[in-house]
Amino acid sequence: MIDLKDIRREFVVGDETVIALRDVDLQIGSGEYLSIMGPSGSGKSTLLNVIGLLDRPDSGEYLLEGESVTTLSDKRQAALRRHKIGFVFQFFHLIPRLSAAENIELPMILAGMDGARRKTRVTEALSAFGLSDRARHRPDQLSGGQRQRVAIARATIMEPHILLADEPTGNLDRHSGQDVVDILEDLNHHGITLIVVTHDPDLGLRAGRRITMVDGAVATDTGTAQSPPAGP
Amino acid sequence: MKLIDIIRFAGKAATGYPTRTVLMLLAMAIGVGSVVVLSALGEGARRYVIGEFSALGTNLLIVLPGRSETVGGAPPLLGITPRDLTIADAMALRTSSAIRYIAPISVGAAPVSRAGRERETTILGSTADLYPLRQLEMAAGRFLPPGDPERGEAICVLGHTLKEELFGSAPALGETLRIGDYRYRIIGVLSEKGQSVGLDMSDIVVVPVASAQALFNNPALFRVMIEARDRDAIERARKAVVRIIKERHDGEDDITVITQDAVLATFDRIFAALTLTVAGIAAISLAVAGILIMNVMLIAVSQRTSEVGLLKALGTPGRRIVTLFLAESAILSLIGAALGLVIAALAIWVMSLIFPQFPIAAPLWSLAAAVGVALFTGLVFGVLPARRAARLDPVLSLSRR
C-alpha cells in the first residue's frame, strides 16, 4: 500500500546540510498498525510528513496504492490527502473560531460535499466519538481529550485509508491519552492503516510493527510478521 | 468547495477577529464615504451654477458688439473700432423666424432722486420683450408697454429694493422720479426675484431703451438679448443674427454671439472636471484603505499560520487557499463600501438640511465607482497576503501550536 524507495530528504540549516531521511526503504501494508520511535531529530516526523504528502522528498520514489505520487502537482497531492489520508496532531490544530461540529465538518466542506450529507455524517461522528453534547462548543471550551477526539473525528470523516498520528497523546494526561489510543486502535481494527510517531515507549510498544529511527535511517524494524491480523 | 461554503468560511474568518475587522471596515467606509460625499459636493456646485444660468431665461442668445476672437493676419493699417450695435440693428433681427423675443439693452448708472433722497443707481434701458425673456414678475403696475423702441417715453419700472428705499411702504405707482436731468413716471414695480448672474434686478430702474440712450447720450447698445423659438432654433437664430448684422455693417463680421447652451456646456465641462478631480483626491483615501487591508490581512495570515497548515493537510490546494483569503478581503471591502455609502447618505442628508438652497446630490456613477474601486483595492491588496498564505510550508506551520 505504501512503498517508499530510497527516500532522501535534506534540509539546509544555515550553511549546514542536515540529512533528515537517508535513503529510506519502507513498505507498509494495508491495515497495519505501525509505530515509529526514535530520538528528536532522527527524522521520524519527516518520514510521517513524506508519507502524508505534506513534504516532498529530494530523491527516491513513493508509491501510494501502486501509484507514483512523488512528482504529482500540488492540486493532485491535495486531492489524495483529502480522500486517502487523515492527520492527527499533538497540538490538535482545531480552528478556534469554529465549533466542534464545524471543525469535524471542515474536510467535507473543502471537498465540496453537499450540506445534507455533511450534517448526517457529522451527527454520526459526534455520537460515535461521544461528543454529541459538545457539538456547539468551541475548542477552548473542550478538554484536551475531547479536543483530540474532535481532531480524530475530523481526520476520519472522509473515510481515509491511512491515519497518521504525530504524538497523539503528547499533550494529554494519562487517562485521556489512553482514551485516544483506544479510539485509534479501534479504527485500526476496523481496517484503517495506522501510523503513530511517538516518544512514549508505552504507546510505541502497543503497535504490531515497530520501527526505530536513528539519524535519518531505519535502525530496527520488527517487520510485518508480528502485525496482528487486519480487520475484526 | 462550493461558492456558498467559501463565502461562509471567509465570513466566519472575518467575524472571528472583531477588532481588526472593525478597523478594516472603518478604513474602507471612510474611503468610500469621502469619494461619494466629495463628488456629491462637486455635482451640487454644477447643478447650482446651471440653475443660476437657467434663471437667466431659456434658449438665450446674447449679441455683443465687437469680435472676441483674434484672427491671424496683418494688423489693419487703420485701427478698426467695431461698429456700434444700434436699436435699428436689433429690430432688423425681427425678420428671422427662429427668433421669438428681442431685447436691446443699454446700461449705465445715473443719480435717481425723489423728494430730496438721491441715490446712484443702475439704469437699464430695454423694451417690452425683456419681461418674458428674463422671466420677470411684477409686484405692482405693469412693465414697459410694447411700441416703437426708437421712441423714448418718460416712464420707468422700479426694482423691488429701490422702491422700498425711495418710497418705503407708500405706493409708488403714478409718482414721478428724477433720473439725471429728466423726470419719469413710475408705471410698475418688479417683484422680488433676486439676483441672476451678476445683475441684481431688484436694485435697478428699467426705462425704455431710447430714453436710456438719451440719458447717457450714447446711441450704442450694451448688448442685445434674444430668445430663440425653441432649443432646435438656437443655431438657426445664431446664424440669422450673424448674417443680418453682417449685411447691415457693410459685410463686416463685427459682433460676437454667445449662446446660453455654449456657456452652459462650458460650465458643465468645468464642473465635471472639478468633480472628477475631487473624487480622484478622495480615491487616494481608498488606496490608503487598501494598504491597510493588505497590512491587516498579512497579520491575519501570520496569526492563522497553523490554520493554513491544517487546511493544506486536509487537502486544500494552494489555489483554494488564495481564494479563501481573497474572499475574506472581498467581503470586508464590500461591507466596508456599504457602510461608506450609509455614512455618505447621512452626511449628504445633514448638509442638505444645513444648506437647503444648495442642490447637493451624489451622482450615480460615483456610487458605482466608489464601490467598484473599494472591491478592486480589496482584491488587489488582498493578493499578496493570500499568496503568502498559499506558499506557507505546511510542515513548518503545523509544527508550532
Short mmCIF file of C-alpha atoms in Angstrom, two decimals, chain A residues 49 54-55 74-75 78-79 81-82 87 89 91 93 95-98 102 106-107 109-115 118 154 171, chain B residues 1-2 5 8-9 12-13 16-17 304 306-307 310-318 320 393-395 397-401:
data_model
loop_
_atom_site.label_atom_id
_atom_site.label_comp_id
_atom_site.label_asym_id
_atom_site.label_seq_id
_atom_site.Cartn_x
_atom_site.Cartn_y
_atom_site.Cartn_z
CA ASN A 49 5.19 14.12 6.56
CA LEU A 54 2.99 17.27 3.23
CA ASP A 55 6.67 17.12 2.38
CA ASP A 74 0.11 20.37 -5.66
CA LYS A 75 -3.51 20.01 -6.68
CA ALA A 78 -4.06 17.82 -2.13
CA ALA A 79 -6.80 15.62 -3.58
CA ARG A 81 -4.65 13.98 1.15
CA ARG A 82 -8.31 14.90 1.10
CA PHE A 87 -3.85 13.54 10.19
CA PHE A 89 -1.54 16.19 15.59
CA PHE A 91 -1.49 20.17 19.26
CA HIS A 93 -4.94 22.06 15.38
CA ILE A 95 -9.79 26.07 14.25
CA PRO A 96 -10.56 28.16 17.34
CA ARG A 97 -13.49 30.14 15.92
CA LEU A 98 -15.37 27.04 14.74
CA GLU A 102 -17.95 22.71 12.32
CA LEU A 106 -14.48 21.15 7.56
CA PRO A 107 -12.89 18.41 5.37
CA ILE A 109 -16.79 21.43 3.09
CA LEU A 110 -13.34 21.60 1.48
CA ALA A 111 -14.23 18.54 -0.61
CA GLY A 112 -17.41 20.26 -1.82
CA MET A 113 -19.86 17.76 -0.32
CA ASP A 114 -23.47 18.93 -0.14
CA GLY A 115 -24.93 20.23 3.11
CA ARG A 118 -22.44 16.67 5.76
CA ARG A 154 -12.21 15.29 11.61
CA ASN A 171 -0.43 16.84 25.16
CA MET B 1 -15.64 23.52 -2.44
CA LYS B 2 -18.90 25.29 -3.07
CA ASP B 5 -19.21 27.48 1.61
CA ARG B 8 -19.45 31.31 4.72
CA PHE B 9 -15.94 30.20 5.67
CA LYS B 12 -16.67 33.37 9.71
CA ALA B 13 -12.95 34.10 9.48
CA GLY B 16 -13.66 35.65 14.22
CA TYR B 17 -11.37 38.66 14.79
CA ARG B 304 -3.52 31.84 11.24
CA SER B 306 -1.33 26.78 11.75
CA GLU B 307 -4.84 27.08 10.32
CA LEU B 310 -4.20 22.41 8.70
CA LEU B 311 -6.20 23.37 5.61
CA LYS B 312 -3.35 22.05 3.48
CA ALA B 313 -3.17 18.83 5.49
CA LEU B 314 -6.91 18.43 5.00
CA GLY B 315 -6.34 18.53 1.27
CA THR B 316 -6.75 22.18 0.24
CA PRO B 317 -4.62 23.11 -2.78
CA GLY B 318 -2.69 26.39 -2.70
CA ARG B 320 -8.04 27.33 -2.98
CA ASP B 393 5.10 25.28 4.28
CA PRO B 394 2.53 23.02 5.93
CA VAL B 395 5.17 21.11 7.88
CA SER B 397 3.09 25.80 10.06
CA LEU B 398 1.87 22.66 11.79
CA SER B 399 4.97 22.14 13.92
CA ARG B 400 4.00 25.05 16.16
CA ARG B 401 0.95 25.32 18.30
#
